[in-house]
JSON list of C-alpha atoms in Angstrom, two decimals:
[
{"chain": "A", "resi": 21, "resn": "UNK", "atom": "CA", "xyz": [-10.54, 22.51, 5.22]},
{"chain": "A", "resi": 22, "resn": "UNK", "atom": "CA", "xyz": [-9.02, 23.34, 8.56]},
{"chain": "A", "resi": 23, "resn": "UNK", "atom": "CA", "xyz": [-6.19, 25.85, 8.68]},
{"chain": "A", "resi": 24, "resn": "UNK", "atom": "CA", "xyz": [-2.80, 25.23, 10.21]},
{"chain": "A", "resi": 25, "resn": "UNK", "atom": "CA", "xyz": [-0.43, 28.17, 10.33]},
{"chain": "A", "resi": 26, "resn": "UNK", "atom": "CA", "xyz": [3.32, 28.08, 10.75]},
{"chain": "A", "resi": 27, "resn": "UNK", "atom": "CA", "xyz": [5.64, 30.92, 11.61]},
{"chain": "A", "resi": 28, "resn": "UNK", "atom": "CA", "xyz": [8.15, 31.88, 10.47]},
{"chain": "A", "resi": 29, "resn": "UNK", "atom": "CA", "xyz": [7.88, 30.56, 6.95]},
{"chain": "A", "resi": 30, "resn": "UNK", "atom": "CA", "xyz": [11.53, 31.25, 6.33]},
{"chain": "A", "resi": 31, "resn": "UNK", "atom": "CA", "xyz": [14.45, 31.81, 8.68]},
{"chain": "A", "resi": 32, "resn": "UNK", "atom": "CA", "xyz": [18.21, 32.11, 8.37]},
{"chain": "A", "resi": 33, "resn": "UNK", "atom": "CA", "xyz": [20.38, 31.83, 11.43]},
{"chain": "A", "resi": 34, "resn": "UNK", "atom": "CA", "xyz": [24.00, 31.50, 12.40]},
{"chain": "A", "resi": 35, "resn": "UNK", "atom": "CA", "xyz": [25.44, 28.19, 13.49]},
{"chain": "A", "resi": 36, "resn": "UNK", "atom": "CA", "xyz": [25.11, 27.69, 17.23]},
{"chain": "A", "resi": 37, "resn": "UNK", "atom": "CA", "xyz": [21.98, 29.76, 17.69]},
{"chain": "A", "resi": 38, "resn": "UNK", "atom": "CA", "xyz": [18.50, 28.46, 18.52]},
{"chain": "A", "resi": 39, "resn": "UNK", "atom": "CA", "xyz": [15.44, 28.89, 16.37]},
{"chain": "A", "resi": 40, "resn": "UNK", "atom": "CA", "xyz": [11.80, 28.53, 17.39]},
{"chain": "A", "resi": 41, "resn": "UNK", "atom": "CA", "xyz": [9.07, 27.57, 14.93]},
{"chain": "A", "resi": 42, "resn": "UNK", "atom": "CA", "xyz": [5.41, 27.94, 15.84]},
{"chain": "A", "resi": 43, "resn": "UNK", "atom": "CA", "xyz": [2.53, 25.82, 14.62]},
{"chain": "A", "resi": 44, "resn": "UNK", "atom": "CA", "xyz": [-1.02, 27.03, 15.24]},
{"chain": "A", "resi": 45, "resn": "UNK", "atom": "CA", "xyz": [-4.37, 25.49, 14.47]},
{"chain": "A", "resi": 46, "resn": "UNK", "atom": "CA", "xyz": [-6.46, 28.52, 13.57]},
{"chain": "A", "resi": 47, "resn": "UNK", "atom": "CA", "xyz": [-10.02, 27.25, 13.54]},
{"chain": "A", "resi": 48, "resn": "UNK", "atom": "CA", "xyz": [-9.96, 24.05, 15.53]},
{"chain": "A", "resi": 49, "resn": "UNK", "atom": "CA", "xyz": [-8.42, 22.57, 18.64]},
{"chain": "A", "resi": 50, "resn": "UNK", "atom": "CA", "xyz": [-5.64, 20.08, 18.11]},
{"chain": "A", "resi": 51, "resn": "UNK", "atom": "CA", "xyz": [-4.74, 17.75, 20.95]},
{"chain": "A", "resi": 52, "resn": "UNK", "atom": "CA", "xyz": [-2.15, 16.11, 18.73]},
{"chain": "A", "resi": 53, "resn": "UNK", "atom": "CA", "xyz": [0.28, 17.74, 16.36]},
{"chain": "A", "resi": 54, "resn": "UNK", "atom": "CA", "xyz": [3.07, 16.20, 14.37]},
{"chain": "A", "resi": 55, "resn": "UNK", "atom": "CA", "xyz": [6.42, 17.64, 13.33]},
{"chain": "A", "resi": 56, "resn": "UNK", "atom": "CA", "xyz": [8.03, 16.53, 10.07]},
{"chain": "A", "resi": 57, "resn": "UNK", "atom": "CA", "xyz": [11.29, 17.33, 8.37]},
{"chain": "A", "resi": 58, "resn": "UNK", "atom": "CA", "xyz": [11.72, 17.30, 4.63]},
{"chain": "A", "resi": 59, "resn": "UNK", "atom": "CA", "xyz": [15.04, 17.50, 2.82]},
{"chain": "A", "resi": 60, "resn": "UNK", "atom": "CA", "xyz": [15.14, 18.63, -0.84]},
{"chain": "A", "resi": 61, "resn": "UNK", "atom": "CA", "xyz": [13.48, 16.16, -3.21]},
{"chain": "A", "resi": 62, "resn": "UNK", "atom": "CA", "xyz": [12.75, 13.79, -0.35]},
{"chain": "A", "resi": 63, "resn": "UNK", "atom": "CA", "xyz": [9.57, 12.87, 1.42]},
{"chain": "A", "resi": 64, "resn": "UNK", "atom": "CA", "xyz": [8.40, 13.93, 4.83]},
{"chain": "A", "resi": 65, "resn": "UNK", "atom": "CA", "xyz": [10.04, 12.20, 7.76]},
{"chain": "A", "resi": 66, "resn": "UNK", "atom": "CA", "xyz": [8.20, 12.24, 11.05]},
{"chain": "A", "resi": 67, "resn": "UNK", "atom": "CA", "xyz": [10.29, 13.71, 13.84]},
{"chain": "A", "resi": 68, "resn": "UNK", "atom": "CA", "xyz": [7.93, 13.68, 16.78]},
{"chain": "A", "resi": 69, "resn": "UNK", "atom": "CA", "xyz": [4.35, 13.58, 17.95]},
{"chain": "A", "resi": 70, "resn": "UNK", "atom": "CA", "xyz": [3.30, 16.47, 20.13]},
{"chain": "A", "resi": 71, "resn": "UNK", "atom": "CA", "xyz": [0.49, 16.00, 22.62]},
{"chain": "A", "resi": 72, "resn": "UNK", "atom": "CA", "xyz": [-1.10, 18.90, 24.44]},
{"chain": "A", "resi": 73, "resn": "UNK", "atom": "CA", "xyz": [-0.08, 18.98, 28.08]},
{"chain": "A", "resi": 74, "resn": "UNK", "atom": "CA", "xyz": [2.41, 16.13, 27.94]},
{"chain": "A", "resi": 75, "resn": "UNK", "atom": "CA", "xyz": [5.87, 15.33, 26.67]},
{"chain": "A", "resi": 76, "resn": "UNK", "atom": "CA", "xyz": [6.39, 14.80, 22.98]},
{"chain": "A", "resi": 77, "resn": "UNK", "atom": "CA", "xyz": [7.12, 11.37, 21.57]},
{"chain": "A", "resi": 78, "resn": "UNK", "atom": "CA", "xyz": [10.20, 11.36, 19.38]},
{"chain": "A", "resi": 79, "resn": "UNK", "atom": "CA", "xyz": [10.95, 9.03, 16.49]},
{"chain": "A", "resi": 80, "resn": "UNK", "atom": "CA", "xyz": [14.03, 6.89, 16.59]},
{"chain": "A", "resi": 81, "resn": "UNK", "atom": "CA", "xyz": [17.15, 8.83, 15.72]},
{"chain": "A", "resi": 82, "resn": "UNK", "atom": "CA", "xyz": [15.69, 12.24, 16.54]},
{"chain": "A", "resi": 83, "resn": "UNK", "atom": "CA", "xyz": [17.51, 14.00, 19.38]},
{"chain": "A", "resi": 84, "resn": "UNK", "atom": "CA", "xyz": [14.94, 15.26, 21.85]},
{"chain": "A", "resi": 85, "resn": "UNK", "atom": "CA", "xyz": [17.44, 17.60, 23.50]},
{"chain": "A", "resi": 86, "resn": "UNK", "atom": "CA", "xyz": [18.18, 19.21, 20.18]},
{"chain": "A", "resi": 87, "resn": "UNK", "atom": "CA", "xyz": [14.63, 19.49, 18.90]},
{"chain": "A", "resi": 88, "resn": "UNK", "atom": "CA", "xyz": [12.58, 20.77, 21.80]},
{"chain": "A", "resi": 89, "resn": "UNK", "atom": "CA", "xyz": [8.83, 20.50, 21.38]},
{"chain": "A", "resi": 90, "resn": "UNK", "atom": "CA", "xyz": [6.28, 22.25, 23.53]},
{"chain": "A", "resi": 91, "resn": "UNK", "atom": "CA", "xyz": [2.53, 21.85, 23.14]},
{"chain": "A", "resi": 92, "resn": "UNK", "atom": "CA", "xyz": [1.26, 24.18, 25.80]},
{"chain": "A", "resi": 93, "resn": "UNK", "atom": "CA", "xyz": [-2.23, 24.79, 24.45]},
{"chain": "A", "resi": 94, "resn": "UNK", "atom": "CA", "xyz": [-4.78, 23.15, 22.19]},
{"chain": "A", "resi": 95, "resn": "UNK", "atom": "CA", "xyz": [-3.91, 25.49, 19.36]},
{"chain": "A", "resi": 96, "resn": "UNK", "atom": "CA", "xyz": [-0.15, 25.92, 19.60]},
{"chain": "A", "resi": 97, "resn": "UNK", "atom": "CA", "xyz": [2.88, 23.68, 19.37]},
{"chain": "A", "resi": 98, "resn": "UNK", "atom": "CA", "xyz": [6.44, 24.96, 19.08]},
{"chain": "A", "resi": 99, "resn": "UNK", "atom": "CA", "xyz": [9.60, 23.33, 17.78]},
{"chain": "A", "resi": 100, "resn": "UNK", "atom": "CA", "xyz": [12.90, 24.80, 18.94]},
{"chain": "A", "resi": 101, "resn": "UNK", "atom": "CA", "xyz": [16.04, 23.77, 17.12]},
{"chain": "A", "resi": 102, "resn": "UNK", "atom": "CA", "xyz": [18.77, 24.30, 19.70]},
{"chain": "A", "resi": 103, "resn": "UNK", "atom": "CA", "xyz": [22.38, 25.04, 18.80]},
{"chain": "A", "resi": 104, "resn": "UNK", "atom": "CA", "xyz": [21.54, 24.76, 15.13]},
{"chain": "A", "resi": 105, "resn": "UNK", "atom": "CA", "xyz": [24.16, 23.55, 12.67]},
{"chain": "A", "resi": 106, "resn": "UNK", "atom": "CA", "xyz": [24.20, 23.61, 8.86]},
{"chain": "A", "resi": 107, "resn": "UNK", "atom": "CA", "xyz": [23.07, 19.98, 8.72]},
{"chain": "A", "resi": 108, "resn": "UNK", "atom": "CA", "xyz": [19.85, 21.06, 10.46]},
{"chain": "A", "resi": 109, "resn": "UNK", "atom": "CA", "xyz": [18.95, 23.17, 7.43]},
{"chain": "A", "resi": 110, "resn": "UNK", "atom": "CA", "xyz": [15.71, 21.71, 6.17]},
{"chain": "A", "resi": 111, "resn": "UNK", "atom": "CA", "xyz": [12.00, 22.29, 5.59]},
{"chain": "A", "resi": 112, "resn": "UNK", "atom": "CA", "xyz": [10.09, 21.73, 8.83]},
{"chain": "A", "resi": 113, "resn": "UNK", "atom": "CA", "xyz": [6.38, 21.05, 8.54]},
{"chain": "A", "resi": 114, "resn": "UNK", "atom": "CA", "xyz": [3.80, 20.61, 11.25]},
{"chain": "A", "resi": 115, "resn": "UNK", "atom": "CA", "xyz": [0.44, 18.96, 11.00]},
{"chain": "A", "resi": 116, "resn": "UNK", "atom": "CA", "xyz": [-2.58, 18.74, 13.25]},
{"chain": "A", "resi": 117, "resn": "UNK", "atom": "CA", "xyz": [-5.50, 16.41, 13.54]},
{"chain": "A", "resi": 118, "resn": "UNK", "atom": "CA", "xyz": [-8.96, 17.88, 13.17]},
{"chain": "A", "resi": 119, "resn": "UNK", "atom": "CA", "xyz": [-11.81, 15.58, 13.89]},
{"chain": "A", "resi": 120, "resn": "UNK", "atom": "CA", "xyz": [-9.92, 12.53, 15.07]},
{"chain": "A", "resi": 121, "resn": "UNK", "atom": "CA", "xyz": [-9.31, 10.72, 11.78]},
{"chain": "A", "resi": 122, "resn": "UNK", "atom": "CA", "xyz": [-6.05, 10.30, 9.91]},
{"chain": "A", "resi": 123, "resn": "UNK", "atom": "CA", "xyz": [-7.78, 11.67, 6.86]},
{"chain": "A", "resi": 124, "resn": "UNK", "atom": "CA", "xyz": [-8.38, 14.93, 8.65]},
{"chain": "A", "resi": 125, "resn": "UNK", "atom": "CA", "xyz": [-4.71, 15.65, 9.15]},
{"chain": "A", "resi": 126, "resn": "UNK", "atom": "CA", "xyz": [-3.94, 19.14, 7.94]},
{"chain": "A", "resi": 127, "resn": "UNK", "atom": "CA", "xyz": [-0.49, 20.51, 7.27]},
{"chain": "A", "resi": 128, "resn": "UNK", "atom": "CA", "xyz": [1.03, 23.90, 7.80]},
{"chain": "A", "resi": 129, "resn": "UNK", "atom": "CA", "xyz": [2.79, 25.75, 5.02]},
{"chain": "A", "resi": 130, "resn": "UNK", "atom": "CA", "xyz": [6.18, 24.73, 6.34]},
{"chain": "A", "resi": 131, "resn": "UNK", "atom": "CA", "xyz": [9.17, 26.63, 7.68]},
{"chain": "A", "resi": 132, "resn": "UNK", "atom": "CA", "xyz": [12.41, 26.69, 5.77]},
{"chain": "A", "resi": 133, "resn": "UNK", "atom": "CA", "xyz": [15.44, 26.84, 8.04]},
{"chain": "A", "resi": 134, "resn": "UNK", "atom": "CA", "xyz": [18.86, 27.73, 6.69]},
{"chain": "A", "resi": 135, "resn": "UNK", "atom": "CA", "xyz": [21.76, 27.56, 9.11]},
{"chain": "A", "resi": 136, "resn": "UNK", "atom": "CA", "xyz": [24.89, 29.37, 7.99]},
{"chain": "B", "resi": 5, "resn": "UNK", "atom": "CA", "xyz": [13.44, -1.82, 1.56]},
{"chain": "B", "resi": 6, "resn": "UNK", "atom": "CA", "xyz": [11.26, 1.19, 2.29]},
{"chain": "B", "resi": 7, "resn": "UNK", "atom": "CA", "xyz": [7.89, 0.62, 3.85]},
{"chain": "B", "resi": 8, "resn": "UNK", "atom": "CA", "xyz": [6.19, 2.64, 1.10]},
{"chain": "B", "resi": 9, "resn": "UNK", "atom": "CA", "xyz": [7.61, 2.80, -2.40]},
{"chain": "B", "resi": 10, "resn": "UNK", "atom": "CA", "xyz": [6.76, 5.52, -4.90]},
{"chain": "B", "resi": 11, "resn": "UNK", "atom": "CA", "xyz": [8.39, 6.30, -8.24]},
{"chain": "B", "resi": 12, "resn": "UNK", "atom": "CA", "xyz": [10.00, 9.75, -7.92]},
{"chain": "B", "resi": 13, "resn": "UNK", "atom": "CA", "xyz": [9.38, 10.66, -11.56]},
{"chain": "B", "resi": 14, "resn": "UNK", "atom": "CA", "xyz": [9.32, 13.21, -13.00]},
{"chain": "B", "resi": 15, "resn": "UNK", "atom": "CA", "xyz": [6.17, 12.25, -14.85]},
{"chain": "B", "resi": 16, "resn": "UNK", "atom": "CA", "xyz": [5.54, 14.56, -17.77]},
{"chain": "B", "resi": 17, "resn": "UNK", "atom": "CA", "xyz": [2.17, 14.58, -19.54]},
{"chain": "B", "resi": 18, "resn": "UNK", "atom": "CA", "xyz": [0.42, 16.91, -22.00]},
{"chain": "B", "resi": 19, "resn": "UNK", "atom": "CA", "xyz": [-2.47, 19.00, -20.78]},
{"chain": "B", "resi": 20, "resn": "UNK", "atom": "CA", "xyz": [-5.73, 17.05, -20.84]},
{"chain": "B", "resi": 21, "resn": "UNK", "atom": "CA", "xyz": [-4.09, 13.66, -20.40]},
{"chain": "B", "resi": 22, "resn": "UNK", "atom": "CA", "xyz": [-4.76, 11.27, -17.55]},
{"chain": "B", "resi": 23, "resn": "UNK", "atom": "CA", "xyz": [-2.10, 11.24, -14.84]},
{"chain": "B", "resi": 24, "resn": "UNK", "atom": "CA", "xyz": [-1.59, 7.84, -13.26]},
{"chain": "B", "resi": 25, "resn": "UNK", "atom": "CA", "xyz": [0.25, 7.59, -9.95]},
{"chain": "B", "resi": 26, "resn": "UNK", "atom": "CA", "xyz": [0.82, 4.64, -7.69]},
{"chain": "B", "resi": 27, "resn": "UNK", "atom": "CA", "xyz": [2.46, 3.39, -4.53]},
{"chain": "B", "resi": 28, "resn": "UNK", "atom": "CA", "xyz": [3.27, -0.04, -3.20]},
{"chain": "B", "resi": 29, "resn": "UNK", "atom": "CA", "xyz": [3.69, -0.90, 0.43]},
{"chain": "B", "resi": 30, "resn": "UNK", "atom": "CA", "xyz": [4.84, -3.77, 2.56]},
{"chain": "B", "resi": 31, "resn": "UNK", "atom": "CA", "xyz": [2.94, -3.37, 5.84]},
{"chain": "B", "resi": 32, "resn": "UNK", "atom": "CA", "xyz": [-0.33, -5.30, 5.55]},
{"chain": "B", "resi": 33, "resn": "UNK", "atom": "CA", "xyz": [-1.60, -3.53, 8.67]},
{"chain": "B", "resi": 34, "resn": "UNK", "atom": "CA", "xyz": [-2.10, -0.24, 6.81]},
{"chain": "B", "resi": 35, "resn": "UNK", "atom": "CA", "xyz": [-5.79, 0.51, 6.53]},
{"chain": "B", "resi": 36, "resn": "UNK", "atom": "CA", "xyz": [-6.02, 4.23, 5.81]},
{"chain": "B", "resi": 37, "resn": "UNK", "atom": "CA", "xyz": [-4.64, 5.60, 2.58]},
{"chain": "B", "resi": 38, "resn": "UNK", "atom": "CA", "xyz": [-4.18, 9.21, 1.58]},
{"chain": "B", "resi": 39, "resn": "UNK", "atom": "CA", "xyz": [-2.92, 11.21, -1.34]},
{"chain": "B", "resi": 40, "resn": "UNK", "atom": "CA", "xyz": [-1.41, 14.63, -0.82]},
{"chain": "B", "resi": 41, "resn": "UNK", "atom": "CA", "xyz": [-0.39, 17.28, -3.32]},
{"chain": "B", "resi": 42, "resn": "UNK", "atom": "CA", "xyz": [2.61, 19.45, -2.50]},
{"chain": "B", "resi": 43, "resn": "UNK", "atom": "CA", "xyz": [3.62, 22.51, -4.43]},
{"chain": "B", "resi": 44, "resn": "UNK", "atom": "CA", "xyz": [7.21, 23.64, -4.20]},
{"chain": "B", "resi": 45, "resn": "UNK", "atom": "CA", "xyz": [8.09, 25.03, -0.76]},
{"chain": "B", "resi": 46, "resn": "UNK", "atom": "CA", "xyz": [4.57, 24.54, 0.53]},
{"chain": "B", "resi": 47, "resn": "UNK", "atom": "CA", "xyz": [3.00, 22.12, 2.96]},
{"chain": "B", "resi": 48, "resn": "UNK", "atom": "CA", "xyz": [1.12, 19.06, 1.65]},
{"chain": "B", "resi": 49, "resn": "UNK", "atom": "CA", "xyz": [-2.57, 19.42, 0.83]},
{"chain": "B", "resi": 50, "resn": "UNK", "atom": "CA", "xyz": [-4.91, 16.48, 1.32]},
{"chain": "B", "resi": 51, "resn": "UNK", "atom": "CA", "xyz": [-6.52, 15.33, -1.93]},
{"chain": "B", "resi": 52, "resn": "UNK", "atom": "CA", "xyz": [-8.04, 11.95, -1.21]},
{"chain": "B", "resi": 53, "resn": "UNK", "atom": "CA", "xyz": [-8.63, 9.79, 1.83]},
{"chain": "B", "resi": 54, "resn": "UNK", "atom": "CA", "xyz": [-9.77, 6.18, 1.63]},
{"chain": "B", "resi": 55, "resn": "UNK", "atom": "CA", "xyz": [-10.27, 3.41, 4.11]},
{"chain": "B", "resi": 56, "resn": "UNK", "atom": "CA", "xyz": [-9.43, -0.20, 3.21]},
{"chain": "B", "resi": 57, "resn": "UNK", "atom": "CA", "xyz": [-9.86, -1.48, -0.35]},
{"chain": "B", "resi": 58, "resn": "UNK", "atom": "CA", "xyz": [-11.99, 0.07, -3.06]},
{"chain": "B", "resi": 59, "resn": "UNK", "atom": "CA", "xyz": [-12.36, 3.12, -5.21]},
{"chain": "B", "resi": 60, "resn": "UNK", "atom": "CA", "xyz": [-13.20, 6.70, -4.40]},
{"chain": "B", "resi": 61, "resn": "UNK", "atom": "CA", "xyz": [-13.90, 9.51, -6.80]},
{"chain": "B", "resi": 62, "resn": "UNK", "atom": "CA", "xyz": [-13.84, 13.23, -6.19]},
{"chain": "B", "resi": 63, "resn": "UNK", "atom": "CA", "xyz": [-14.12, 15.48, -9.21]},
{"chain": "B", "resi": 64, "resn": "UNK", "atom": "CA", "xyz": [-11.18, 14.81, -11.50]},
{"chain": "B", "resi": 65, "resn": "UNK", "atom": "CA", "xyz": [-9.48, 12.59, -8.93]},
{"chain": "B", "resi": 66, "resn": "UNK", "atom": "CA", "xyz": [-9.97, 8.85, -8.47]},
{"chain": "B", "resi": 67, "resn": "UNK", "atom": "CA", "xyz": [-8.20, 6.86, -5.78]},
{"chain": "B", "resi": 68, "resn": "UNK", "atom": "CA", "xyz": [-7.97, 3.08, -5.81]},
{"chain": "B", "resi": 69, "resn": "UNK", "atom": "CA", "xyz": [-6.78, 0.75, -3.08]},
{"chain": "B", "resi": 70, "resn": "UNK", "atom": "CA", "xyz": [-5.99, -2.92, -3.59]},
{"chain": "B", "resi": 71, "resn": "UNK", "atom": "CA", "xyz": [-4.99, -4.28, -0.23]},
{"chain": "B", "resi": 72, "resn": "UNK", "atom": "CA", "xyz": [-4.49, -7.81, -1.56]},
{"chain": "B", "resi": 73, "resn": "UNK", "atom": "CA", "xyz": [-1.74, -6.50, -3.82]},
{"chain": "B", "resi": 74, "resn": "UNK", "atom": "CA", "xyz": [-0.60, -3.78, -1.40]},
{"chain": "B", "resi": 75, "resn": "UNK", "atom": "CA", "xyz": [-1.01, -1.25, -4.19]},
{"chain": "B", "resi": 76, "resn": "UNK", "atom": "CA", "xyz": [-2.72, 2.10, -4.32]},
{"chain": "B", "resi": 77, "resn": "UNK", "atom": "CA", "xyz": [-3.32, 4.43, -7.24]},
{"chain": "B", "resi": 78, "resn": "UNK", "atom": "CA", "xyz": [-4.40, 7.98, -7.95]},
{"chain": "B", "resi": 79, "resn": "UNK", "atom": "CA", "xyz": [-5.74, 9.04, -11.32]},
{"chain": "B", "resi": 80, "resn": "UNK", "atom": "CA", "xyz": [-6.12, 12.65, -12.39]},
{"chain": "B", "resi": 81, "resn": "UNK", "atom": "CA", "xyz": [-8.39, 13.18, -15.38]},
{"chain": "B", "resi": 82, "resn": "UNK", "atom": "CA", "xyz": [-8.24, 16.14, -17.72]},
{"chain": "B", "resi": 83, "resn": "UNK", "atom": "CA", "xyz": [-4.94, 17.24, -16.24]},
{"chain": "B", "resi": 84, "resn": "UNK", "atom": "CA", "xyz": [-4.15, 20.94, -16.08]},
{"chain": "B", "resi": 85, "resn": "UNK", "atom": "CA", "xyz": [-0.84, 22.80, -15.81]},
{"chain": "B", "resi": 86, "resn": "UNK", "atom": "CA", "xyz": [-1.93, 23.75, -12.29]},
{"chain": "B", "resi": 87, "resn": "UNK", "atom": "CA", "xyz": [-1.78, 20.05, -11.41]},
{"chain": "B", "resi": 88, "resn": "UNK", "atom": "CA", "xyz": [2.00, 20.22, -11.76]},
{"chain": "B", "resi": 89, "resn": "UNK", "atom": "CA", "xyz": [3.26, 19.37, -8.29]},
{"chain": "B", "resi": 90, "resn": "UNK", "atom": "CA", "xyz": [4.67, 16.54, -6.21]},
{"chain": "B", "resi": 91, "resn": "UNK", "atom": "CA", "xyz": [2.13, 13.93, -5.21]},
{"chain": "B", "resi": 92, "resn": "UNK", "atom": "CA", "xyz": [2.69, 12.03, -2.00]},
{"chain": "B", "resi": 93, "resn": "UNK", "atom": "CA", "xyz": [0.95, 8.87, -0.95]},
{"chain": "B", "resi": 94, "resn": "UNK", "atom": "CA", "xyz": [0.60, 8.26, 2.76]},
{"chain": "B", "resi": 95, "resn": "UNK", "atom": "CA", "xyz": [-0.88, 5.54, 4.88]},
{"chain": "B", "resi": 96, "resn": "UNK", "atom": "CA", "xyz": [-1.52, 4.64, 8.47]},
{"chain": "B", "resi": 97, "resn": "UNK", "atom": "CA", "xyz": [-2.46, 1.64, 10.54]},
{"chain": "B", "resi": 98, "resn": "UNK", "atom": "CA", "xyz": [-5.14, 3.33, 12.58]},
{"chain": "B", "resi": 99, "resn": "UNK", "atom": "CA", "xyz": [-7.21, 6.45, 12.28]},
{"chain": "B", "resi": 100, "resn": "UNK", "atom": "CA", "xyz": [-7.28, 8.95, 15.10]},
{"chain": "B", "resi": 101, "resn": "UNK", "atom": "CA", "xyz": [-3.91, 10.08, 16.31]},
{"chain": "B", "resi": 102, "resn": "UNK", "atom": "CA", "xyz": [-1.92, 7.72, 14.17]},
{"chain": "B", "resi": 103, "resn": "UNK", "atom": "CA", "xyz": [1.18, 8.85, 12.39]},
{"chain": "B", "resi": 104, "resn": "UNK", "atom": "CA", "xyz": [1.43, 8.63, 8.64]},
{"chain": "B", "resi": 105, "resn": "UNK", "atom": "CA", "xyz": [4.06, 6.81, 6.63]},
{"chain": "B", "resi": 106, "resn": "UNK", "atom": "CA", "xyz": [4.77, 8.67, 3.42]},
{"chain": "B", "resi": 107, "resn": "UNK", "atom": "CA", "xyz": [6.01, 7.58, 0.04]},
{"chain": "B", "resi": 108, "resn": "UNK", "atom": "CA", "xyz": [8.86, 9.53, -1.48]},
{"chain": "B", "resi": 109, "resn": "UNK", "atom": "CA", "xyz": [6.59, 11.52, -3.77]},
{"chain": "B", "resi": 110, "resn": "UNK", "atom": "CA", "xyz": [6.20, 11.65, -7.53]},
{"chain": "B", "resi": 111, "resn": "UNK", "atom": "CA", "xyz": [6.87, 14.90, -9.32]},
{"chain": "B", "resi": 112, "resn": "UNK", "atom": "CA", "xyz": [4.29, 15.58, -12.02]},
{"chain": "B", "resi": 113, "resn": "UNK", "atom": "CA", "xyz": [4.63, 18.10, -14.82]},
{"chain": "B", "resi": 114, "resn": "UNK", "atom": "CA", "xyz": [1.63, 18.89, -16.98]},
{"chain": "B", "resi": 115, "resn": "UNK", "atom": "CA", "xyz": [2.70, 20.68, -20.14]},
{"chain": "B", "resi": 116, "resn": "UNK", "atom": "CA", "xyz": [0.30, 23.19, -21.74]}
]
């Protein structure tokens, strides 16, 4: 299957700092990428849909000024958690569409953020 | 009520047994149904993808969709300890570019 890479896989930061997470499609071009958040023992919750060259679409309840998404190329989307707080500690996972079908949605390995 | 319901488990079975997983949903507009496997601290991995009602088989995995009952199932035959993971059902209304709605996941433990 297609490969989606996330970096970093694990990050610890101090409260009030900003953290950037990268999501790359390694062997295909992804016009659409999705960002999910997953708390322990819970399912994935969609945060936003990232479209190459345009503004991201955020789900209800997700602060767009806090979770900045940039999809500047067909292979890279970034999520920046600004002024992170302990409650932002979570597992962030991106996914990308390869081939234009929901069934060809591939996920990255996830990035675990811990805010102290 | 959640849009997609899935028993969180854990579901514990002996090696070689059949693992039976299921999800129910409320949105009759869902047409695409997926099953993902997620190991601890890893991203989900697509196992099965089906469109509308019917069965689909792939190796040890069989997915069933009953749209009239709003019920989907995944069966794992000849289960192995390496099948121990959390299994997530997901579904969407459309295909290309459509976001997925996930179930809460069922944790499965296959004992050797």
